[in-house]
Coordinates of C-alpha atoms and ligand atoms in Angstrom, one line a residue:
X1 CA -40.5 63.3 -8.3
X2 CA -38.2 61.2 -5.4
X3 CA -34.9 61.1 -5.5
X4 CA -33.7 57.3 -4.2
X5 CA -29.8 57.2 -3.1
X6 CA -28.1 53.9 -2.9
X7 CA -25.2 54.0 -1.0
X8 CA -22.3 51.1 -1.6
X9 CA -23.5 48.0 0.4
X10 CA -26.8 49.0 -0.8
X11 CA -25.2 48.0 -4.3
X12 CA -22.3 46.0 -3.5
X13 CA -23.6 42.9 -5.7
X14 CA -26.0 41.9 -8.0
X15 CA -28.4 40.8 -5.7
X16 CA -28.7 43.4 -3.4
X17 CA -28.7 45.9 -6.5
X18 CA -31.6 43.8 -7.7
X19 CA -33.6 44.6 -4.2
X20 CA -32.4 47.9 -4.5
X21 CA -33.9 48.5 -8.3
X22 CA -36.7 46.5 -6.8
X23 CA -37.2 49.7 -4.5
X24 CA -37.3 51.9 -7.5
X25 CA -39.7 49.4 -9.0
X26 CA -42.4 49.5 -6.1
X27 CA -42.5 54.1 -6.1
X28 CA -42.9 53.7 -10.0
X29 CA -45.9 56.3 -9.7
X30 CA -44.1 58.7 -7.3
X31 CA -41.3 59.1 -10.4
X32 CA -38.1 58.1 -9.1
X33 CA -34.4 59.6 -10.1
X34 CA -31.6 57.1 -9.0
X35 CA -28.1 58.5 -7.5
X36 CA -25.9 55.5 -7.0
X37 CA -22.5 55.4 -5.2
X38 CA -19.7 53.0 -6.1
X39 CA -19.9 49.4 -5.4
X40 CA -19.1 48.8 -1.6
X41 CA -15.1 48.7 -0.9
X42 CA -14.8 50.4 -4.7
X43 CA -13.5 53.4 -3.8
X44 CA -11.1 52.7 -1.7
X45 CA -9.5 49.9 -4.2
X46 CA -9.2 52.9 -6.3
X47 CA -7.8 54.7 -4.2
X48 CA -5.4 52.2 -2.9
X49 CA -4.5 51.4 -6.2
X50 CA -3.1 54.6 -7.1
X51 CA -0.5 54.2 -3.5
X52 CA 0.5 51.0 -5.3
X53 CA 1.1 52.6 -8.5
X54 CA 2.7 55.6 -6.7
X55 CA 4.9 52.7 -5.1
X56 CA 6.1 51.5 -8.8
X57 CA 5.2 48.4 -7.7
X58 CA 3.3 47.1 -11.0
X59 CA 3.2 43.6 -10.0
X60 CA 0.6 44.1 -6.9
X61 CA -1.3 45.8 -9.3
X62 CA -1.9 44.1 -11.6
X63 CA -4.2 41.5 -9.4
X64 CA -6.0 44.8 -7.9
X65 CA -6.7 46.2 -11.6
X66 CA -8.3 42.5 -12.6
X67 CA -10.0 42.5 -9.2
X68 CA -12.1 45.6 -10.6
X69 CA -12.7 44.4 -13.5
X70 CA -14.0 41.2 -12.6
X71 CA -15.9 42.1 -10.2
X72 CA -17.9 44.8 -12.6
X73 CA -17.8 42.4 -15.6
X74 CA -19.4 39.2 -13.4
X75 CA -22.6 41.5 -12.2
X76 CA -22.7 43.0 -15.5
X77 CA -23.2 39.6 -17.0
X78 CA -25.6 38.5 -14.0
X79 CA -28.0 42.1 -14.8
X80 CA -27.7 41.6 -18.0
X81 CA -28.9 38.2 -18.7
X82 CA -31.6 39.0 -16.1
X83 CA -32.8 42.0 -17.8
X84 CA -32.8 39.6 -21.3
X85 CA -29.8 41.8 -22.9
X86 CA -27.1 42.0 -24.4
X87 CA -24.1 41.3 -22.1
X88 CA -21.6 43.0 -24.9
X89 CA -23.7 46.3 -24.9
X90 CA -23.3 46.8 -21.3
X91 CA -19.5 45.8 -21.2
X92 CA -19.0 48.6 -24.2
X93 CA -20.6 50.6 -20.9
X94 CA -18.3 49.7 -18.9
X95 CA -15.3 49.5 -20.9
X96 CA -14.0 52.9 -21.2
X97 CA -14.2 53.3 -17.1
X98 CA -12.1 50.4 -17.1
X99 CA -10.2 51.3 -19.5
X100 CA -9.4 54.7 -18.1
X101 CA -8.7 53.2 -14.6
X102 CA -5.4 51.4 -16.0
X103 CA -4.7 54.0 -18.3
X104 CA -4.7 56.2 -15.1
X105 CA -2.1 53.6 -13.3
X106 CA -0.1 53.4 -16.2
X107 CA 0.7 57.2 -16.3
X108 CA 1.1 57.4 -12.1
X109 CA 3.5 54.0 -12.5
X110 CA 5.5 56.3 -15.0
X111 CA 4.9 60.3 -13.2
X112 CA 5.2 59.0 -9.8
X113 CA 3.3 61.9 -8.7
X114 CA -0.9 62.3 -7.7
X115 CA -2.1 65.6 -8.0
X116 CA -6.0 66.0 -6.3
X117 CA -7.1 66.3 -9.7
X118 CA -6.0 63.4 -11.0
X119 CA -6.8 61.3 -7.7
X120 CA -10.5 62.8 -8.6
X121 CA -10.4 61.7 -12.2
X122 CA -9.7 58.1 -11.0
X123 CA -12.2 57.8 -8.2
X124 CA -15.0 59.3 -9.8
X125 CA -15.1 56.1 -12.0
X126 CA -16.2 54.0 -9.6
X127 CA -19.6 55.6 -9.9
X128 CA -19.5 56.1 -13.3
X129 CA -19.4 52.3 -13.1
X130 CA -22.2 51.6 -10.6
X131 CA -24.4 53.6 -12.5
X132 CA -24.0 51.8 -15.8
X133 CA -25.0 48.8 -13.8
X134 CA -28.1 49.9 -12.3
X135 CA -29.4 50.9 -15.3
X136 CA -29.8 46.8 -15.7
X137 CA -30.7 45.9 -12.7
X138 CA -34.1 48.4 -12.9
X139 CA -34.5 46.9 -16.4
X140 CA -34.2 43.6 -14.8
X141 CA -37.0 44.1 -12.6
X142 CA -39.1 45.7 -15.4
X143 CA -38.2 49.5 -14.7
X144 CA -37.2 51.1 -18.3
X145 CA -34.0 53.1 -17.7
X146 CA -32.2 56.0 -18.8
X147 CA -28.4 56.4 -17.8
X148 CA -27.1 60.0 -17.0
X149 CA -23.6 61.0 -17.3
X150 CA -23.2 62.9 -13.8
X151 CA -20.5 64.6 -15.1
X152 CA -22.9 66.2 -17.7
X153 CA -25.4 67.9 -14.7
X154 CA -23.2 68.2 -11.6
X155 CA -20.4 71.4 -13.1
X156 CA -18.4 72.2 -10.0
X157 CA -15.8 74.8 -9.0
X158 CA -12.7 73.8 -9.4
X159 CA -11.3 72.1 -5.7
X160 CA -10.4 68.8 -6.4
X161 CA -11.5 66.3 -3.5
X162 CA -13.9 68.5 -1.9
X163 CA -15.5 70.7 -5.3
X164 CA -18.7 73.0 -4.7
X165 CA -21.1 72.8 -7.3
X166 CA -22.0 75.7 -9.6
X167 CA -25.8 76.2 -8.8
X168 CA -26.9 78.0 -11.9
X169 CA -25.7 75.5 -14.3
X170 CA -26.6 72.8 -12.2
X171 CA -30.0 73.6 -12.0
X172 CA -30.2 74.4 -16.2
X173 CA -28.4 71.4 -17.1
X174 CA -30.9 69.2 -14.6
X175 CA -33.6 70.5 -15.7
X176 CA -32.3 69.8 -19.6
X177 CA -31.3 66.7 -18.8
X178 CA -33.6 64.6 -16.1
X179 CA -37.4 65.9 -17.4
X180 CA -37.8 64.6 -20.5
X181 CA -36.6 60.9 -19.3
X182 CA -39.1 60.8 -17.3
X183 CA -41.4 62.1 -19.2
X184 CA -40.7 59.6 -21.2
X185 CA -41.8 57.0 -18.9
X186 CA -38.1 56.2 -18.2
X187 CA -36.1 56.2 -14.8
X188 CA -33.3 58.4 -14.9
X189 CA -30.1 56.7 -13.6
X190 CA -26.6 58.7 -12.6
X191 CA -23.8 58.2 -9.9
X192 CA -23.1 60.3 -7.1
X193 CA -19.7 62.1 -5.6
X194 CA -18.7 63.0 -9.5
X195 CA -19.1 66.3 -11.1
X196 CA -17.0 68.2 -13.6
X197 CA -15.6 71.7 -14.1
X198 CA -16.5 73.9 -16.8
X199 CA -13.7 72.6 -18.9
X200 CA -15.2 69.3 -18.6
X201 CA -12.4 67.8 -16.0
X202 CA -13.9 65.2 -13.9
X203 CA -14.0 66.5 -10.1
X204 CA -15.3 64.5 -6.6
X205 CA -17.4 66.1 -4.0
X206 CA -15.3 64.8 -1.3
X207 CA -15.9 61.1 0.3
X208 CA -19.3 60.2 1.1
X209 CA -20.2 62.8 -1.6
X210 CA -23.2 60.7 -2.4
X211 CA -25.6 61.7 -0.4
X212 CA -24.8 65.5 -1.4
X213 CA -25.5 64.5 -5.0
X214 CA -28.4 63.3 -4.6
X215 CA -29.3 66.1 -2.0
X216 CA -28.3 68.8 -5.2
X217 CA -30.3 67.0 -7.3
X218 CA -33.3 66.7 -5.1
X219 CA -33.3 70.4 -5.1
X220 CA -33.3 71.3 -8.9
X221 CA -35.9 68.6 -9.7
X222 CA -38.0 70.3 -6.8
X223 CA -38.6 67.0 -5.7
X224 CA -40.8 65.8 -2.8
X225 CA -38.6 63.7 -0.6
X226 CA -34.7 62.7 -1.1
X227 CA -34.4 59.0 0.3
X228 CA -31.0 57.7 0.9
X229 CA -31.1 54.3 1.5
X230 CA -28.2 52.8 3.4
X231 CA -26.9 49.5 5.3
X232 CA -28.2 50.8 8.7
X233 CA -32.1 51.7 10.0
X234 CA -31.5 55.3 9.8
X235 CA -30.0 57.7 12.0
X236 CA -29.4 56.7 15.2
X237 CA -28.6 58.1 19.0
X238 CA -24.7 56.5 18.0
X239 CA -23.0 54.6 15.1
X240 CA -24.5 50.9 15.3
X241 CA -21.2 49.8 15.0
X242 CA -19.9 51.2 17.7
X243 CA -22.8 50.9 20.2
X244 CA -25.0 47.9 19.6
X245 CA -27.6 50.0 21.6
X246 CA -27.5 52.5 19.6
X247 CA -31.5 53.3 19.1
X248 CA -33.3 54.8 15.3
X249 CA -34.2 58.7 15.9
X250 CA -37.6 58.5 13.9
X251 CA -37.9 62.3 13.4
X252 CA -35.3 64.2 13.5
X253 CA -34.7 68.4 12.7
X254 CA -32.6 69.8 9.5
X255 CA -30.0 71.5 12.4
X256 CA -29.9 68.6 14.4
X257 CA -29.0 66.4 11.1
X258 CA -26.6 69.0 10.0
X259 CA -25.0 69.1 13.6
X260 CA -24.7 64.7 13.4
X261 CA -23.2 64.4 9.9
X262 CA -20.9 67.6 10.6
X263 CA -19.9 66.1 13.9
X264 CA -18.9 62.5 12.0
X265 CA -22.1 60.9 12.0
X266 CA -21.2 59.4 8.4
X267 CA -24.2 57.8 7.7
X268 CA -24.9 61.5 5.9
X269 CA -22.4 63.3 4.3
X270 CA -22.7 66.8 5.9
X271 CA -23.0 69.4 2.8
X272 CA -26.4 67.1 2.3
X273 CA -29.0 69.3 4.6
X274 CA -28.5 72.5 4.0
X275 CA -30.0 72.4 0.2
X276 CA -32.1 70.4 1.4
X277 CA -33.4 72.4 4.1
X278 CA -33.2 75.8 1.9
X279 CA -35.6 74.2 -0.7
X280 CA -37.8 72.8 2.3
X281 CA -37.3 69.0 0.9
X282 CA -37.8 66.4 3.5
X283 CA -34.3 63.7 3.7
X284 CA -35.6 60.0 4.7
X285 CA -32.9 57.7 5.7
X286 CA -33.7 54.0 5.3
X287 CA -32.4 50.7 5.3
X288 CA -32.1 48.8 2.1
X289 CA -31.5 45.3 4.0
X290 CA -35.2 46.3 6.0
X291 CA -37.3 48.6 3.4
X292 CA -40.5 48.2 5.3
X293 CA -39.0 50.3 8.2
X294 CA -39.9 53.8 8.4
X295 CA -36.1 55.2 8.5
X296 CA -35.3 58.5 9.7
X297 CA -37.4 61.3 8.8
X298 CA -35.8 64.8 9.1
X299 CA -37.7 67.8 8.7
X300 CA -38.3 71.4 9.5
X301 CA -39.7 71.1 12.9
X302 CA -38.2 67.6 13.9
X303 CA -39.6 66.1 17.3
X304 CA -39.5 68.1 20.3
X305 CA -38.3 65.3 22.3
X306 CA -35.3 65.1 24.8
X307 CA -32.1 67.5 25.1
X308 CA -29.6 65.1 24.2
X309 CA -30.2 63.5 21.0
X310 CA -27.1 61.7 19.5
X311 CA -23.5 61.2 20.1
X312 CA -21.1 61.4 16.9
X313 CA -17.5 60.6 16.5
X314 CA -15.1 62.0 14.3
X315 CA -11.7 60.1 13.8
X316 CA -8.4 60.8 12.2
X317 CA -8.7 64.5 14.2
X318 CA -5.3 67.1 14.7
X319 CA -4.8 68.7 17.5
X320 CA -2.5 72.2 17.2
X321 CA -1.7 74.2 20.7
X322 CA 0.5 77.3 19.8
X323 CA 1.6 78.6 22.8
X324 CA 3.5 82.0 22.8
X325 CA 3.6 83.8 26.6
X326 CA 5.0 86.5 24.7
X327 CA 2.6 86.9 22.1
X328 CA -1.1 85.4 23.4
X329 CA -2.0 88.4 25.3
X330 CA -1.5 90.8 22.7
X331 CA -4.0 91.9 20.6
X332 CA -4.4 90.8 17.2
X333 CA -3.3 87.2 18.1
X334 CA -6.1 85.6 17.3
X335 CA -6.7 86.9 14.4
X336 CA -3.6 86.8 13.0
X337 CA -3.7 82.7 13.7
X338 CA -7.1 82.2 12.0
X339 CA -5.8 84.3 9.4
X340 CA -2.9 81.4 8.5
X341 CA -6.1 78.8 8.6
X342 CA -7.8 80.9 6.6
X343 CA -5.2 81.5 4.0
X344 CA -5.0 77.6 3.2
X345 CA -8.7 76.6 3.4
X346 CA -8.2 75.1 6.3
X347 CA -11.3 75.0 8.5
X348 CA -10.8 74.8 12.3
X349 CA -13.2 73.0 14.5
X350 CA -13.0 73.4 17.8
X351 CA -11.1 76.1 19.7
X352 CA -10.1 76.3 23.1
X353 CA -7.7 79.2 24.8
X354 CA -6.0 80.1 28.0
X355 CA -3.7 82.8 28.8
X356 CA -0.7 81.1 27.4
X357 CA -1.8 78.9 24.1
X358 CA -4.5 78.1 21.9
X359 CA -5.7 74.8 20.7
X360 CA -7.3 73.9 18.2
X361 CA -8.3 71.0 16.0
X362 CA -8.0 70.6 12.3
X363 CA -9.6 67.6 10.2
X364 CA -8.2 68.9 6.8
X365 CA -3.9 68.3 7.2
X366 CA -3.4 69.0 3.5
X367 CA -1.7 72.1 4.4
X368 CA -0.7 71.6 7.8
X369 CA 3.2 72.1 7.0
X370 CA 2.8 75.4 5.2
X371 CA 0.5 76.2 8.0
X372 CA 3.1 75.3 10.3
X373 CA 5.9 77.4 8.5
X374 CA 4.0 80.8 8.6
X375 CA 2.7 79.6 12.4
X376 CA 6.2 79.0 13.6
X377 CA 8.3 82.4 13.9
X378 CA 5.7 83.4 16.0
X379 CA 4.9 81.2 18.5
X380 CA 5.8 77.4 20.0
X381 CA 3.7 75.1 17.2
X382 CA 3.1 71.4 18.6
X383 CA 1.0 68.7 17.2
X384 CA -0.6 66.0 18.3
X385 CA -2.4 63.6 15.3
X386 CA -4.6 60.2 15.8
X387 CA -7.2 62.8 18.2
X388 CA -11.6 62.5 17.8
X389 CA -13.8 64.7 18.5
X390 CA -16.8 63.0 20.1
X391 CA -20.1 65.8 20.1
X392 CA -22.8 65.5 22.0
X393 CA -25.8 66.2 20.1
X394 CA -29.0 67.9 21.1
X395 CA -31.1 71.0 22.1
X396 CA -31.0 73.5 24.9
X397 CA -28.2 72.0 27.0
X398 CA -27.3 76.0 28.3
X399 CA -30.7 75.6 30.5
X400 CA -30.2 72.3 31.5
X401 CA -28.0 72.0 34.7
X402 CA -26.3 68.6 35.2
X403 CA -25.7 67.8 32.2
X404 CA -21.9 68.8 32.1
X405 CA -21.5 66.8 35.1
X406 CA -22.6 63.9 33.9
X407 CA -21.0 63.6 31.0
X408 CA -17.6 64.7 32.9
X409 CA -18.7 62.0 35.7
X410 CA -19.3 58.9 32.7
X411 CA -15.9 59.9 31.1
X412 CA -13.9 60.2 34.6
X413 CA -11.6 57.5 33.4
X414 CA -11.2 58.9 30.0
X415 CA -8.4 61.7 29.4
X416 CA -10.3 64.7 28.3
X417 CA -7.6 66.4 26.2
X418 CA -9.9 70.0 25.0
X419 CA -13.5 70.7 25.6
X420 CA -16.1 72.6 24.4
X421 CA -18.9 73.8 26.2
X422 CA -21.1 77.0 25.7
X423 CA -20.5 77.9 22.4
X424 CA -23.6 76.8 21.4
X425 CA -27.2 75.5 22.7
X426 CA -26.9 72.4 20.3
X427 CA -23.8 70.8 21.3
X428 CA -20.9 69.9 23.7
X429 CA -17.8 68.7 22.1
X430 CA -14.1 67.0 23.5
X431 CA -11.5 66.0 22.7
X432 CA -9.5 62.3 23.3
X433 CA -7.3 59.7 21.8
X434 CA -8.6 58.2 18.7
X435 CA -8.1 55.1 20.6
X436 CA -10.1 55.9 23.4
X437 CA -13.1 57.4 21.4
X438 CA -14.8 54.1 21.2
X439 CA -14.9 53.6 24.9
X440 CA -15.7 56.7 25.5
X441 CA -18.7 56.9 23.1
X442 CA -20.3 54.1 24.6
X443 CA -19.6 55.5 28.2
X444 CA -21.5 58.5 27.5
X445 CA -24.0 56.8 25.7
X446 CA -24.8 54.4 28.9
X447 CA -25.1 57.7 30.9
X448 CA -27.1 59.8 28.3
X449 CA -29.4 58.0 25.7
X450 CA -30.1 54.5 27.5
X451 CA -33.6 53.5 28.7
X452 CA -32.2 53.4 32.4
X453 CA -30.8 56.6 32.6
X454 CA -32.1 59.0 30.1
X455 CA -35.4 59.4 32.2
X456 CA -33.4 62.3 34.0
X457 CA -33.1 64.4 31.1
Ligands
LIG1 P1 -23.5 54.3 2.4 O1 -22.4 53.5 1.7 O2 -24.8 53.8 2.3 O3 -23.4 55.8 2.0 P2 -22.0 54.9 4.8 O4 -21.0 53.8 5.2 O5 -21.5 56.1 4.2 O6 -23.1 54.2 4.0 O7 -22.9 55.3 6.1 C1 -23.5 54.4 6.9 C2 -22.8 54.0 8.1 O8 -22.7 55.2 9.0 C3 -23.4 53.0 9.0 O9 -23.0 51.7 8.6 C4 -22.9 53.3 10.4 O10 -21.8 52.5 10.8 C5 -22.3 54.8 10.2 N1 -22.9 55.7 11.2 C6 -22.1 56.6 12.0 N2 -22.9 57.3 12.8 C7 -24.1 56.9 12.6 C8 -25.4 57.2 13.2 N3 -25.5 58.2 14.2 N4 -26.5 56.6 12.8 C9 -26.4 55.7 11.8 N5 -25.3 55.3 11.2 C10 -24.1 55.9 11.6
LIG2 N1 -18.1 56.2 -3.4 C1 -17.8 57.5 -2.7 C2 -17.1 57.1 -1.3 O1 -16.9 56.0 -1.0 C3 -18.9 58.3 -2.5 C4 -20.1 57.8 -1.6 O2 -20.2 56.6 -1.5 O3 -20.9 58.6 -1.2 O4 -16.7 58.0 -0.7
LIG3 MG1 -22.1 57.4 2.7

């Protein structure tokens, strides 16, 4: 079996979903299992949706509610008729999402208040959706398929917005559940980012949770290859968007995958490798809009090519210096800081000391005032929001000299705000304003991964 992920542009109307069941059409023989995510711009309308409702302000969404549904209920009718069925069976589909989306807006118009587990309730539906669609766009291009509620296979733990799923039932329930579809000579269809607890409360793997759905079910089918298939070529040396010379890494190591998605590189979200890797599945990124193109293959052994691979970006970054003269050189110190992270879930990124302070970087802010609270009797607690990290991707850069230098050298006009260098063989990390990370990405790229320049390394 294949596992085929279609991210949201992929399905973001009825044509390209057509081209993308068209996909599923042309592997028939390699038995394909579809993960979908929400149609493009889907989640975030449901989120946004919910500020509005927090707001009270029922008149803005009201438009924003019939926005959704029309958008749903015009490609259901266009998949439909194309598939030669019944429009009113699919919208019965559809309808208790929909229904359950208002519902949802109703009772935050009224509470006033979003708990993570309610904000997970609402924007798993977007996939719940998507899913119900695809099911008629394959049987629109001649593809007989099956729909899977995802919240029947993927039981997670119970942290809302970022849930872990529960491996053992996982694995019983996919293997109960996919199988016999295809045995059937059916393609089994489910959405991505949603799971649910044991009690059966609808939970979200975190945004761009997607890619990890598929990569989880890849792994209990056994399958041969997971292929997410996206809106760019594959994964590149930087995001396209940023840097229009940005060039496709054909082959490309499970570490240095993991490294790029967990260093921002969204185009994977980065709990998708490691299952991946454990199981020994091959991940193929590919491009929907250009299916003939080989994507990004990443393996075991990935190409031994250059040092410096890829550069990622991570936005919307924290940066926390504690400084205590008093306190720093004491011993314990440390400890008893990552012991307050550690304490809210909070992971830490990067870390940098001197003699007087620490700094650090946070992603995760949920819990930054409580953090704060316990931080501040003991030392001077300032923060700094709107940071990015931007990582350097790549292999043995400790037995490389120069390479420091010229990636200080390309960035001399850039304020470096915390680096990291040395920690590891696979990266080199800093810190800068989110509003200089753009600049500073395609700086470094010019020095580091373009065909004039890169011959040095
Ligand atoms: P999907 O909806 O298919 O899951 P995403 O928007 O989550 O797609 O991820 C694809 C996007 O990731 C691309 O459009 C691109 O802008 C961005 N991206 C960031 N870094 C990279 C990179 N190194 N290589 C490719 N794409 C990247
Ligand atoms: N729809 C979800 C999101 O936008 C999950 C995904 O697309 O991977 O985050
Ligand atoms: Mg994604």
């Amino acid at each position: 079996m294949i596992v085929l992920k279609f991210g949201g542009t992929s399905v973001a109307d009825a044509e390209r979903m057509l081209s993308a069941a068209a996909l599923v059409r042309d592997c028939r023989e390699r038995r394909p299992v579809v993960v979908v995510s929400a149609l493009g711009g889907v989640t975030d309308a449901l989120i946004k949706g919910a500020e509005v409702a927090l707001r009270g302000d029922e008149s803005a969404l009201e438009p924003l509610l019939a926005q959704l549904r029309d958008r749903h209920d015009q490609m259901g009718r266009i998949l439909a008729e194309r598939a030669g069925e019944d429009w009113q069976a699919l919208r019965r589909d559809l309808e208790p999402a929909l229904e359950r989306i208002s519902a949802i807006y109703r009772g935050l118009v009224l509470l006033r208040e979003l708990s993570p587990r309610v904000s997970d309730l609402l924007a798993g539906l977007g996939e719940i959706l998507s899913s119900r669609l695809m099911v008629y766009a394959c049987r629109a291009q001649g593809v007989p398929a099956a729909w899977v509620d995802p919240r029947e296979w993927l039981l997670t733990n119970e942290e809302f917005g970022r849930a872990q799923p529960l491996w053992e039932e996982v694995r019983q329930l996919v293997g109960a559940n996919f199988p016999p579809i295809v045995q059937n000579h059916q393609v089994p269809v489910t959405g991505g980012f949603v799971g649910s607890t044991l009690k059966g409360t609808p939970t979200t793997l975190g945004r761009g949770g997607s890619d990890f759905s598929a990569a989880i079910l890849g792994v209990c089918l056994e399958a041969e290859e997971i292929q997410i298939w996206t809106d760019v070529d594959g994964m590149m040396t930087s995001d396209p968007r940023v840097v229009p010379e940005a060039r496709l890494l054909e082959e490309i190591s499970f570490d240095e995958a993991s490294e790029l998605a967990y260093f921002g590189a969204k185009v994977l979200h980065p709990s998708t490798i490691k299952p991946a890797m454990e199981a020994g599945i091959p991940v193929r990124v590919l491009n929907t809009l250009k299916p003939k193109m080989s994507g990004t293959r990443i393996t075991a052994s990935g190409s031994g090519e250059r040092i410096i691979r890829a550069i990622a970006t991570k936005k919307g970054i924290t940066g926390i210096t504690l400084s205590s003269p008093r306190m720093l050189m004491a011993h314990g110190f440390l400890a008893f800081i990552f012991q307050v992270f550690d304490k809210y879930s909070t992971a830490v990124d990067l870390v940098a000391t001197s003699e007087v302070s620490v700094s650090l970087t946070v992603d995760d802010v949920r819990s930054l005032e409580l953090i704060r609270r316990d931080l501040q009797p003991h030392c001077r607690v300032v923060v700094q929001r709107d940071l990015a990290v931007i990582s350097v991707v790549g292999r043995n850069f400790l037995h490389q000299t120069g390479v420091a230098g010229r990636v200080f050298g390309a960035l001399r006009e850039i304020n470096l705000l915390m680096v990291s260098f040395g920690a590891s063989d696979i990266n080199l990390s800093f810190v800068v304003k989110q509003a200089d990370a753009d600049t500073a990405v395609r700086l470094l790229h010019r020095e580091l991964l373009e065909p004039a320049t890169v011959a040095h390394l």
